Each structure stands twice: as C-alpha cells, then as structure tokens.
Amino acid sequence: MGRKRVLITGGAGFLGSHLCDRFLKEGYHVIAMDNLITGSLANIEHLFKEQHFEFYHHDVSKFVFVPGKLDYILHFASPASPIDYLKIPIQTLKVGSLGTHNLLGLARVKHARMLIASTSEVYGDPEIHPQVEEYWGHVNPVGPRGCYDEAKRFQEAITMAYHMHHGLETRIIRIFNTYGPRMRLDDGRVLPAFLSQALRGEPLSIFGDGSQTRSFCYVDDLVEGIYRLLLCDYALPVNIGNPSEITIKEFAEEISKLAGVELNIKYQPLPENDPQRRRPDITKAKEILGWEPKVDRAEGLRRTYEFFKDKV
Ligand code: NAD
C-alpha cells in the first residue's frame, strides 16, 4: 500500500508548517510547496532531516507538477494578513484563482482529494451574527480588502465547479482568525502586533474604539479540524474557528496582563471595510466532524507568548 502522500501548498507559512508537522506525525509522506513570499524556511527547517518530507520552492500560480502519486492536496498558499495582501494584491488574486485552478488540475490528474483554505473573510462585514455557512456574505469587491476576499470567493466557486462538473473530491474549510507559534511578529494581525508592542514596552495600537469583536482559535485546534474535514465525506464549506468572542479592547487588556505590563493604548482610525463583528457558528463542525476547540484563550496565549518572548 505504501504511505499516503500529501501536497501542502503554503507549507512554509504559519498554518502550512503546522500541517506539515501533523501529517508527518500521522505517517504521511509530506510534500511542501512554497514560494516564500510571506512564509519562511525557519518554520520547516526542523523537517529537512525527515525522510518523508520534501520541499519545492515554487510559485503555484505558475504551472504545478509533482512526480509520483498524490492522495491529498491541501491548498494553503496565499498571503493571509492585510499587511501582506495589500502590498501584493495581484499575487493574492492570482494564487486564489490561477493557483487554485492549477492545483485542481493536478488533483484531477492524480485522482487526489483537494482541500482549500477559505476564510471567514468570504462573509465580509457580516450582517448576520454569528456567521453560518449558508450566509452569502457582505463583501465590497472594489474595496481595499477585495483582492483577498474575492480571491477566496472565486477559489470556493471554482472548487465547487470542479466538484460538481468533474466529480472531483473537494473540501472547503472557512478558517476564522487563528493564532499560535510561527506567526510573524510583523504580519500586522492583532495578536502579534499587540504582543510585540507589549514586549517592547510600547502602547498597543487599537484601530477604532476597540469595541469591534474577534474570536481567536488556537492553531492546534484548527489543525485537528482540518484533519477531520479532509478525511470526512462532506463537500460543502465548514466553518472552523473558536466561537469565544472578545472585544479588541478586552483583548488588549489580556495581552498586557500576560506580558506583565501596564495597559497603555494608542487609538488609531479604523481601516476601510474592517469587519465590526466576527464569530463562527460551528454547529456543522460539531455535527459533521465531532469537532470543537479544546484550547482556551488563556492557555493558547500562554503558549504563543512563550514562542514570541525571545524574538522581540
Ligand atoms: P502565511 O502567510 O503564514 O502562509 C502562506 C504561505 O503561502 C506562505 O508561506 C507564502 O510564502 C505562501 N505563498 C503565498 N503565495 C504563494 C504562491 N503563489 N505560491 C507558493 N506559495 C505561496 O499565512 P497563514 O496564516 O499560514 O495562512 C495560510 C492559509 O490559510 C491562507 O490561504 C489563508 O488565506 C488561510 N487563512 C488563514 C487564517 C489565519 O487566521 N491564519 C484565517 C483564514 C484563512
């Protein structure tokens, strides 16, 4: 029979590298592919000694091929934080569209099952709360975030078309804010931003009045959800995230406490089209995957702080 072989695009990124770890641990042969545009080899250098790990330095928006059989493709390549995708909007649109198309083609040739990393951003600035998978979203296609949100909406649409038209086995995960070790300190997302500011003794930057909410999922919980979704037989989108909601102001308080510094805030104008509220409805994940988050925020933040504390 031999080992199952999985291709993980974006394998040198934050989530992709944790997926490489998990699939190796489960006994798979892991092929990571990444052009390192926002990722780093530091995230996977511990894997280069593994016999069942390979790395391809490649842009998946160009033609993609890997020799040998493939059982699964996990398409995680894409800039993910606003600071990145606002700098490289065209590459972001290309990896969501051309990249996804290339990988769907590869999945067809290899008779592989393909899972795509979609996002809660497909809901835009949502008018319903919490967000269920049936909600079609409230996205501004020509706003600054349109390059990411619409790339992901197109990615879902073309994946579904391959599923319906070609009978390809596909899975769609809608990931809500996830955090943990290996995030980049300068990626502009709220958690690394707060942590690095707290560790440098600077005021924490809050955009708007801090009443907007987010929910944060610890990376190990997300990886478990992805693993279960890949192996189940459900082809429609599934939300994976932590429904525990917190205002950005409260979050700033938690981070200051964790870093042992006094709360000091610098308020800045809210960026355009920034969603006010975000919380996943995870009923489907519970029913279909028997999944729910296990790591609470206090524990997840502690583990993340341990990773960041020597890096500032
Ligand atoms: P990341 O930036 O750390 O990882 C993305 C990886 O993709 C990087 O290593 C980057 O170099 C690589 N990449 C980008 N374009 C590429 C291309 N054309 N060819 C090959 N490699 C390319 O981001 P992340 O947080 O790990 O996000 C991974 C995926 O999960 C993304 O698709 C993102 O949209 C999705 N996602 C993440 C979150 C989150 O909270 N982290 C939430 C929703 C969705």
mmCIF file of C-alpha atoms and ligand atoms in Angstrom:
data_model
loop_
_atom_site.group_PDB
_atom_site.id
_atom_site.type_symbol
_atom_site.label_atom_id
_atom_site.label_comp_id
_atom_site.label_asym_id
_atom_site.label_seq_id
_atom_site.Cartn_x
_atom_site.Cartn_y
_atom_site.Cartn_z
ATOM 1 C CA MET A 1 0.000 0.000 0.000
ATOM 2 C CA GLY A 2 2.766 2.498 0.921
ATOM 3 C CA ARG A 3 2.389 5.778 2.666
ATOM 4 C CA LYS A 4 -0.305 8.262 1.722
ATOM 5 C CA ARG A 5 1.201 11.290 0.010
ATOM 6 C CA VAL A 6 0.005 14.815 0.665
ATOM 7 C CA LEU A 7 0.951 18.068 -1.083
ATOM 8 C CA ILE A 8 0.700 21.110 1.182
ATOM 9 C CA THR A 9 0.944 24.454 -0.614
ATOM 10 C CA GLY A 10 1.979 27.358 1.585
ATOM 11 C CA GLY A 11 3.854 24.714 3.581
ATOM 12 C CA ALA A 12 6.453 27.196 4.846
ATOM 13 C CA GLY A 13 3.803 29.520 6.233
ATOM 14 C CA PHE A 14 2.251 29.705 9.671
ATOM 15 C CA LEU A 15 -0.606 27.223 9.160
ATOM 16 C CA GLY A 16 1.054 25.190 6.413
ATOM 17 C CA SER A 17 4.073 24.391 8.579
ATOM 18 C CA HIS A 18 1.862 23.130 11.421
ATOM 19 C CA LEU A 19 0.028 20.971 8.875
ATOM 20 C CA CYS A 20 3.356 19.521 7.683
ATOM 21 C CA ASP A 21 4.147 18.586 11.303
ATOM 22 C CA ARG A 22 0.759 16.971 11.804
ATOM 23 C CA PHE A 23 0.701 14.934 8.593
ATOM 24 C CA LEU A 24 4.238 13.667 9.184
ATOM 25 C CA LYS A 25 3.176 12.654 12.670
ATOM 26 C CA GLU A 26 0.230 10.774 11.187
ATOM 27 C CA GLY A 27 2.622 8.781 8.955
ATOM 28 C CA TYR A 28 2.122 10.587 5.636
ATOM 29 C CA HIS A 29 4.760 11.472 3.048
ATOM 30 C CA VAL A 30 4.597 15.274 3.029
ATOM 31 C CA ILE A 31 5.481 17.469 0.049
ATOM 32 C CA ALA A 32 5.519 21.159 0.955
ATOM 33 C CA MET A 33 5.431 23.758 -1.805
ATOM 34 C CA ASP A 34 6.004 27.454 -1.222
ATOM 35 C CA ASN A 35 7.486 30.483 -2.970
ATOM 36 C CA LEU A 36 8.382 32.025 0.423
ATOM 37 C CA ILE A 37 6.666 35.307 -0.412
ATOM 38 C CA THR A 38 5.255 35.597 3.113
ATOM 39 C CA GLY A 39 6.498 32.338 4.656
ATOM 40 C CA SER A 40 9.894 31.302 5.933
ATOM 41 C CA LEU A 41 12.109 28.239 5.781
ATOM 42 C CA ALA A 42 12.649 28.717 9.523
ATOM 43 C CA ASN A 43 9.126 27.295 10.001
ATOM 44 C CA ILE A 44 10.081 23.965 8.423
ATOM 45 C CA GLU A 45 13.849 23.682 8.849
ATOM 46 C CA HIS A 46 13.308 21.118 11.622
ATOM 47 C CA LEU A 47 11.669 18.882 8.989
ATOM 48 C CA PHE A 48 14.500 18.750 6.459
ATOM 49 C CA LYS A 49 16.054 15.789 8.245
ATOM 50 C CA GLU A 50 12.833 13.777 7.898
ATOM 51 C CA GLN A 51 12.932 11.030 5.299
ATOM 52 C CA HIS A 52 9.297 11.570 4.384
ATOM 53 C CA PHE A 53 9.462 15.323 3.873
ATOM 54 C CA GLU A 54 10.185 17.165 0.620
ATOM 55 C CA PHE A 55 10.195 20.859 -0.161
ATOM 56 C CA TYR A 56 9.603 22.532 -3.525
ATOM 57 C CA HIS A 57 10.407 26.243 -3.839
ATOM 58 C CA HIS A 58 7.730 27.127 -6.372
ATOM 59 C CA ASP A 59 5.018 29.661 -7.173
ATOM 60 C CA VAL A 60 1.732 27.745 -7.508
ATOM 61 C CA SER A 61 0.239 30.477 -9.688
ATOM 62 C CA LYS A 62 2.531 29.065 -12.385
ATOM 63 C CA PHE A 63 2.174 25.531 -13.785
ATOM 64 C CA VAL A 64 2.352 22.971 -10.957
ATOM 65 C CA PHE A 65 3.514 19.407 -11.177
ATOM 66 C CA VAL A 66 4.934 16.896 -8.709
ATOM 67 C CA PRO A 67 6.125 13.430 -9.666
ATOM 68 C CA GLY A 68 4.574 10.303 -8.168
ATOM 69 C CA LYS A 69 1.154 9.621 -6.747
ATOM 70 C CA LEU A 70 -0.751 12.098 -4.640
ATOM 71 C CA ASP A 71 -3.617 11.234 -2.343
ATOM 72 C CA TYR A 72 -4.386 14.677 -0.984
ATOM 73 C CA ILE A 73 -3.708 18.310 -1.826
ATOM 74 C CA LEU A 74 -4.117 20.995 0.818
ATOM 75 C CA HIS A 75 -4.044 24.423 -0.812
ATOM 76 C CA PHE A 76 -2.898 26.881 1.848
ATOM 77 C CA ALA A 77 -0.705 29.134 -0.292
ATOM 78 C CA SER A 78 -1.902 32.739 -0.115
ATOM 79 C CA PRO A 79 -0.895 35.883 1.682
ATOM 80 C CA ALA A 80 -3.245 35.929 4.653
ATOM 81 C CA SER A 81 -2.801 39.115 6.611
ATOM 82 C CA PRO A 82 -3.980 42.528 5.381
ATOM 83 C CA ILE A 83 -0.488 43.992 5.632
ATOM 84 C CA ASP A 84 0.696 41.343 3.148
ATOM 85 C CA TYR A 85 -2.171 41.219 0.693
ATOM 86 C CA LEU A 86 -2.473 44.998 0.479
ATOM 87 C CA LYS A 87 1.192 45.072 -0.577
ATOM 88 C CA ILE A 88 0.792 42.276 -3.160
ATOM 89 C CA PRO A 89 -2.858 42.375 -4.242
ATOM 90 C CA ILE A 90 -2.272 40.940 -7.726
ATOM 91 C CA GLN A 91 -0.277 37.943 -6.439
ATOM 92 C CA THR A 92 -3.058 37.415 -3.885
ATOM 93 C CA LEU A 93 -5.716 37.331 -6.591
ATOM 94 C CA LYS A 94 -3.539 35.081 -8.737
ATOM 95 C CA VAL A 95 -2.814 32.472 -6.071
ATOM 96 C CA GLY A 96 -6.513 32.260 -5.183
ATOM 97 C CA SER A 97 -7.593 31.986 -8.824
ATOM 98 C CA LEU A 98 -4.792 30.690 -11.104
ATOM 99 C CA GLY A 99 -3.096 28.836 -8.245
ATOM 100 C CA THR A 100 -6.318 27.103 -7.271
ATOM 101 C CA HIS A 101 -7.051 26.266 -10.913
ATOM 102 C CA ASN A 102 -3.578 24.743 -11.356
ATOM 103 C CA LEU A 103 -3.954 22.633 -8.230
ATOM 104 C CA LEU A 104 -7.454 21.459 -9.132
ATOM 105 C CA GLY A 105 -5.998 20.319 -12.452
ATOM 106 C CA LEU A 106 -3.234 18.472 -10.626
ATOM 107 C CA ALA A 107 -5.792 16.876 -8.290
ATOM 108 C CA ARG A 108 -7.717 15.626 -11.333
ATOM 109 C CA VAL A 109 -4.652 14.128 -12.964
ATOM 110 C CA LYS A 110 -3.572 12.448 -9.715
ATOM 111 C CA HIS A 111 -7.078 11.436 -8.587
ATOM 112 C CA ALA A 112 -6.334 13.269 -5.352
ATOM 113 C CA ARG A 113 -8.762 14.824 -2.923
ATOM 114 C CA MET A 114 -8.271 18.581 -2.593
ATOM 115 C CA LEU A 115 -8.971 20.763 0.434
ATOM 116 C CA ILE A 116 -8.855 24.535 0.093
ATOM 117 C CA ALA A 117 -8.182 27.057 2.845
ATOM 118 C CA SER A 118 -11.011 29.542 2.562
ATOM 119 C CA THR A 119 -11.690 32.157 5.164
ATOM 120 C CA SER A 120 -14.260 33.931 7.295
ATOM 121 C CA GLU A 121 -13.450 36.939 5.067
ATOM 122 C CA VAL A 122 -15.840 35.472 2.477
ATOM 123 C CA TYR A 123 -18.553 36.773 4.820
ATOM 124 C CA GLY A 124 -17.104 40.312 4.554
ATOM 125 C CA ASP A 125 -18.530 42.725 7.122
ATOM 126 C CA PRO A 126 -21.337 40.355 8.093
ATOM 127 C CA GLU A 127 -24.950 41.404 8.600
ATOM 128 C CA ILE A 128 -25.797 38.234 10.486
ATOM 129 C CA HIS A 129 -24.197 37.021 13.645
ATOM 130 C CA PRO A 130 -22.726 34.516 14.338
ATOM 131 C CA GLN A 131 -21.899 33.531 10.755
ATOM 132 C CA VAL A 132 -23.397 30.288 9.454
ATOM 133 C CA GLU A 133 -22.104 28.611 6.285
ATOM 134 C CA GLU A 134 -25.350 29.384 4.410
ATOM 135 C CA TYR A 135 -24.738 33.135 4.732
ATOM 136 C CA TRP A 136 -23.564 34.535 1.364
ATOM 137 C CA GLY A 137 -21.625 37.427 2.793
ATOM 138 C CA HIS A 138 -21.312 41.188 2.553
ATOM 139 C CA VAL A 139 -18.122 41.931 0.642
ATOM 140 C CA ASN A 140 -17.022 45.067 -1.156
ATOM 141 C CA PRO A 141 -15.305 43.718 -4.290
ATOM 142 C CA VAL A 142 -13.599 47.011 -5.097
ATOM 143 C CA GLY A 143 -12.624 47.945 -1.533
ATOM 144 C CA PRO A 144 -9.042 47.512 -0.334
ATOM 145 C CA ARG A 145 -9.737 44.018 1.063
ATOM 146 C CA GLY A 146 -11.497 42.932 -2.132
ATOM 147 C CA CYS A 147 -8.315 41.334 -3.535
ATOM 148 C CA TYR A 148 -8.265 38.788 -0.725
ATOM 149 C CA ASP A 149 -11.971 38.315 -0.089
ATOM 150 C CA GLU A 150 -12.862 37.920 -3.758
ATOM 151 C CA ALA A 151 -9.872 35.654 -4.443
ATOM 152 C CA LYS A 152 -11.201 33.347 -1.749
ATOM 153 C CA ARG A 153 -14.785 33.558 -3.010
ATOM 154 C CA PHE A 154 -13.592 32.681 -6.510
ATOM 155 C CA GLN A 155 -11.492 29.872 -5.013
ATOM 156 C CA GLU A 156 -14.607 28.391 -3.408
ATOM 157 C CA ALA A 157 -16.600 28.784 -6.637
ATOM 158 C CA ILE A 158 -14.053 27.078 -8.893
ATOM 159 C CA THR A 159 -13.516 24.309 -6.348
ATOM 160 C CA MET A 160 -17.256 23.675 -6.223
ATOM 161 C CA ALA A 161 -17.397 23.717 -10.048
ATOM 162 C CA TYR A 162 -14.704 21.031 -10.234
ATOM 163 C CA HIS A 163 -16.622 19.028 -7.675
ATOM 164 C CA MET A 164 -19.958 19.319 -9.490
ATOM 165 C CA HIS A 165 -18.728 19.205 -13.070
ATOM 166 C CA HIS A 166 -15.773 16.813 -12.857
ATOM 167 C CA GLY A 167 -16.792 14.845 -9.760
ATOM 168 C CA LEU A 168 -13.518 15.813 -8.069
ATOM 169 C CA GLU A 169 -13.376 15.117 -4.346
ATOM 170 C CA THR A 170 -13.070 18.517 -2.686
ATOM 171 C CA ARG A 171 -13.304 20.017 0.790
ATOM 172 C CA ILE A 172 -13.718 23.675 1.740
ATOM 173 C CA ILE A 173 -12.754 24.999 5.130
ATOM 174 C CA ARG A 174 -13.650 28.538 6.184
ATOM 175 C CA ILE A 175 -10.996 29.449 8.704
ATOM 176 C CA PHE A 176 -11.634 32.114 11.323
ATOM 177 C CA ASN A 177 -8.763 34.057 12.980
ATOM 178 C CA THR A 178 -6.182 31.574 14.126
ATOM 179 C CA TYR A 179 -3.104 32.229 16.227
ATOM 180 C CA GLY A 180 -0.128 30.425 17.687
ATOM 181 C CA PRO A 181 3.626 29.919 17.400
ATOM 182 C CA ARG A 182 5.220 30.737 13.990
ATOM 183 C CA MET A 183 3.029 33.720 13.239
ATOM 184 C CA ARG A 184 5.194 36.589 12.028
ATOM 185 C CA LEU A 185 5.671 39.344 14.569
ATOM 186 C CA ASP A 186 5.321 41.965 11.833
ATOM 187 C CA ASP A 187 2.379 40.470 9.938
ATOM 188 C CA GLY A 188 0.068 43.236 11.135
ATOM 189 C CA ARG A 189 -2.504 40.885 12.663
ATOM 190 C CA VAL A 190 -3.778 41.984 16.017
ATOM 191 C CA LEU A 191 -2.206 39.286 18.179
ATOM 192 C CA PRO A 192 1.438 39.544 17.029
ATOM 193 C CA ALA A 193 1.040 43.337 16.878
ATOM 194 C CA PHE A 194 -0.166 43.537 20.491
ATOM 195 C CA LEU A 195 2.380 41.010 21.723
ATOM 196 C CA SER A 196 5.341 42.703 20.074
ATOM 197 C CA GLN A 197 4.226 46.132 21.260
ATOM 198 C CA ALA A 198 3.745 44.843 24.812
ATOM 199 C CA LEU A 199 7.141 43.118 24.765
ATOM 200 C CA ARG A 200 8.819 46.327 23.541
ATOM 201 C CA GLY A 201 7.002 48.345 26.209
ATOM 202 C CA GLU A 202 5.129 50.399 23.562
ATOM 203 C CA PRO A 203 1.435 51.368 23.689
ATOM 204 C CA LEU A 204 -0.884 48.861 21.988
ATOM 205 C CA SER A 205 -2.436 50.214 18.740
ATOM 206 C CA ILE A 206 -6.208 49.892 18.619
ATOM 207 C CA PHE A 207 -7.918 50.790 15.357
ATOM 208 C CA GLY A 208 -11.290 52.419 16.039
ATOM 209 C CA ASP A 209 -12.648 52.447 19.587
ATOM 210 C CA GLY A 210 -11.811 48.810 20.333
ATOM 211 C CA SER A 211 -15.450 47.719 20.582
ATOM 212 C CA GLN A 212 -15.146 45.539 17.439
ATOM 213 C CA THR A 213 -15.017 41.841 18.259
ATOM 214 C CA ARG A 214 -12.934 38.921 17.078
ATOM 215 C CA SER A 215 -12.717 35.261 18.036
ATOM 216 C CA PHE A 216 -9.370 33.539 18.115
ATOM 217 C CA CYS A 217 -8.712 29.857 17.519
ATOM 218 C CA TYR A 218 -5.514 28.180 18.677
ATOM 219 C CA VAL A 219 -3.573 26.590 15.817
ATOM 220 C CA ASP A 220 -3.633 23.016 17.192
ATOM 221 C CA ASP A 221 -7.434 23.120 17.325
ATOM 222 C CA LEU A 222 -7.596 24.361 13.746
ATOM 223 C CA VAL A 223 -5.221 21.650 12.510
ATOM 224 C CA GLU A 224 -7.396 18.997 14.156
ATOM 225 C CA GLY A 225 -10.454 20.437 12.374
ATOM 226 C CA ILE A 226 -8.644 20.432 9.008
ATOM 227 C CA TYR A 227 -7.515 16.843 9.514
ATOM 228 C CA ARG A 228 -11.039 15.692 10.311
ATOM 229 C CA LEU A 229 -12.598 17.614 7.431
ATOM 230 C CA LEU A 230 -10.121 16.199 4.921
ATOM 231 C CA LEU A 231 -11.000 12.659 5.934
ATOM 232 C CA CYS A 232 -14.779 13.080 6.113
ATOM 233 C CA ASP A 233 -17.137 12.960 3.125
ATOM 234 C CA TYR A 234 -18.666 16.445 3.266
ATOM 235 C CA ALA A 235 -18.011 18.727 0.281
ATOM 236 C CA LEU A 236 -19.779 21.950 1.296
ATOM 237 C CA PRO A 237 -17.953 24.654 3.279
ATOM 238 C CA VAL A 238 -17.401 24.143 7.009
ATOM 239 C CA ASN A 239 -16.502 26.918 9.470
ATOM 240 C CA ILE A 240 -13.634 26.170 11.803
ATOM 241 C CA GLY A 241 -12.916 28.703 14.490
ATOM 242 C CA ASN A 242 -13.339 29.424 18.142
ATOM 243 C CA PRO A 243 -16.722 30.974 18.952
ATOM 244 C CA SER A 244 -15.450 32.623 22.123
ATOM 245 C CA GLU A 245 -15.797 36.306 21.215
ATOM 246 C CA ILE A 246 -13.873 39.178 22.708
ATOM 247 C CA THR A 247 -13.654 42.910 22.028
ATOM 248 C CA ILE A 248 -10.309 44.200 20.818
ATOM 249 C CA LYS A 249 -10.128 46.411 23.914
ATOM 250 C CA GLU A 250 -10.573 43.399 26.235
ATOM 251 C CA PHE A 251 -8.018 41.522 24.178
ATOM 252 C CA ALA A 252 -5.502 44.339 24.679
ATOM 253 C CA GLU A 253 -6.083 44.029 28.429
ATOM 254 C CA GLU A 254 -5.434 40.260 28.327
ATOM 255 C CA ILE A 255 -2.209 40.672 26.362
ATOM 256 C CA SER A 256 -0.873 43.409 28.660
ATOM 257 C CA LYS A 257 -1.568 41.195 31.658
ATOM 258 C CA LEU A 258 0.161 38.236 30.049
ATOM 259 C CA ALA A 259 3.252 40.315 29.236
ATOM 260 C CA GLY A 260 3.222 41.805 32.739
ATOM 261 C CA VAL A 261 2.947 45.403 31.541
ATOM 262 C CA GLU A 262 0.504 48.169 32.328
ATOM 263 C CA LEU A 263 -2.298 48.657 29.781
ATOM 264 C CA ASN A 264 -1.398 51.576 27.525
ATOM 265 C CA ILE A 265 -3.410 52.148 24.343
ATOM 266 C CA LYS A 266 -2.863 54.295 21.250
ATOM 267 C CA TYR A 267 -6.134 54.735 19.316
ATOM 268 C CA GLN A 268 -5.905 54.990 15.513
ATOM 269 C CA PRO A 269 -8.514 55.394 12.748
ATOM 270 C CA LEU A 270 -10.380 52.252 11.716
ATOM 271 C CA PRO A 271 -9.291 50.921 8.290
ATOM 272 C CA GLU A 272 -11.883 50.885 5.497
ATOM 273 C CA ASN A 273 -14.243 47.855 5.436
ATOM 274 C CA ASP A 274 -12.885 46.459 8.695
ATOM 275 C CA PRO A 275 -15.497 43.973 9.955
ATOM 276 C CA GLN A 276 -17.224 45.014 13.199
ATOM 277 C CA ARG A 277 -18.027 41.534 14.445
ATOM 278 C CA ARG A 278 -16.739 38.078 13.759
ATOM 279 C CA ARG A 279 -17.805 34.823 15.352
ATOM 280 C CA PRO A 280 -18.209 31.426 13.727
ATOM 281 C CA ASP A 281 -21.288 29.301 14.108
ATOM 282 C CA ILE A 282 -19.633 25.897 14.488
ATOM 283 C CA THR A 283 -22.755 23.726 14.602
ATOM 284 C CA LYS A 284 -21.750 21.984 11.356
ATOM 285 C CA ALA A 285 -18.200 21.271 12.545
ATOM 286 C CA LYS A 286 -19.650 19.772 15.722
ATOM 287 C CA GLU A 287 -22.235 17.656 13.920
ATOM 288 C CA ILE A 288 -20.211 16.534 10.911
ATOM 289 C CA LEU A 289 -16.696 16.348 12.357
ATOM 290 C CA GLY A 290 -17.391 15.926 16.066
ATOM 291 C CA TRP A 291 -15.023 18.903 16.406
ATOM 292 C CA GLU A 292 -14.889 21.783 18.820
ATOM 293 C CA PRO A 293 -11.982 23.840 20.128
ATOM 294 C CA LYS A 294 -10.173 22.414 23.139
ATOM 295 C CA VAL A 295 -7.501 25.015 23.915
ATOM 296 C CA ASP A 296 -8.900 28.020 25.756
ATOM 297 C CA ARG A 297 -7.560 31.505 25.104
ATOM 298 C CA ALA A 298 -5.563 31.739 28.330
ATOM 299 C CA GLU A 299 -3.647 28.547 27.501
ATOM 300 C CA GLY A 300 -3.248 29.347 23.796
ATOM 301 C CA LEU A 301 -1.976 32.837 24.550
ATOM 302 C CA ARG A 302 0.479 31.476 27.099
ATOM 303 C CA ARG A 303 1.953 29.052 24.523
ATOM 304 C CA THR A 304 2.123 31.798 21.911
ATOM 305 C CA TYR A 305 3.765 34.208 24.337
ATOM 306 C CA GLU A 306 6.435 31.584 25.103
ATOM 307 C CA PHE A 307 7.242 31.446 21.376
ATOM 308 C CA PHE A 308 7.376 35.226 20.929
ATOM 309 C CA LYS A 309 9.043 36.329 24.110
ATOM 310 C CA ASP A 310 12.649 35.866 22.932
ATOM 311 C CA LYS A 311 12.016 37.122 19.435
ATOM 312 C CA VAL A 312 11.456 40.810 20.170
HETATM 313 P P1 NAD B 1 1.168 32.672 5.805
HETATM 314 O O1 NAD B 1 1.413 33.935 5.041
HETATM 315 O O2 NAD B 1 1.965 32.413 7.025
HETATM 316 O O3 NAD B 1 1.316 31.412 4.851
HETATM 317 C C1 NAD B 1 1.000 31.438 3.493
HETATM 318 C C2 NAD B 1 2.123 30.751 2.749
HETATM 319 O O4 NAD B 1 1.796 30.718 1.343
HETATM 320 C C3 NAD B 1 3.465 31.487 2.856
HETATM 321 O O5 NAD B 1 4.473 30.589 3.246
HETATM 322 C C4 NAD B 1 3.697 32.054 1.460
HETATM 323 O O6 NAD B 1 5.067 32.180 1.146
HETATM 324 C C5 NAD B 1 2.969 31.019 0.608
HETATM 325 N N1 NAD B 1 2.554 31.530 -0.701
HETATM 326 C C6 NAD B 1 1.853 32.655 -0.975
HETATM 327 N N2 NAD B 1 1.656 32.760 -2.304
HETATM 328 C C7 NAD B 1 2.226 31.670 -2.870
HETATM 329 C C8 NAD B 1 2.349 31.198 -4.199
HETATM 330 N N3 NAD B 1 1.850 31.888 -5.244
HETATM 331 N N4 NAD B 1 2.991 30.031 -4.429
HETATM 332 C C9 NAD B 1 3.514 29.308 -3.395
HETATM 333 N N5 NAD B 1 3.428 29.714 -2.115
HETATM 334 C C10 NAD B 1 2.794 30.877 -1.852
HETATM 335 O O7 NAD B 1 -0.412 32.667 6.130
HETATM 336 P P2 NAD B 1 -1.244 31.639 7.025
HETATM 337 O O8 NAD B 1 -1.826 32.405 8.145
HETATM 338 O O9 NAD B 1 -0.476 30.424 7.301
HETATM 339 O O10 NAD B 1 -2.434 31.294 6.011
HETATM 340 C C11 NAD B 1 -2.434 30.082 5.265
HETATM 341 C C12 NAD B 1 -3.752 29.946 4.510
HETATM 342 O O11 NAD B 1 -4.843 29.930 5.429
HETATM 343 C C13 NAD B 1 -4.015 31.074 3.529
HETATM 344 O O12 NAD B 1 -4.613 30.538 2.370
HETATM 345 C C14 NAD B 1 -5.004 31.945 4.259
HETATM 346 O O13 NAD B 1 -5.838 32.645 3.376
HETATM 347 C C15 NAD B 1 -5.784 30.925 5.078
HETATM 348 N N6 NAD B 1 -6.373 31.517 6.283
HETATM 349 C C16 NAD B 1 -5.605 31.815 7.379
HETATM 350 C C17 NAD B 1 -6.207 32.374 8.500
HETATM 351 C C18 NAD B 1 -5.412 32.678 9.757
HETATM 352 O O14 NAD B 1 -6.008 33.113 10.744
HETATM 353 N N7 NAD B 1 -4.130 32.451 9.802
HETATM 354 C C19 NAD B 1 -7.575 32.655 8.502
HETATM 355 C C20 NAD B 1 -8.305 32.362 7.351
HETATM 356 C C21 NAD B 1 -7.714 31.770 6.257
#
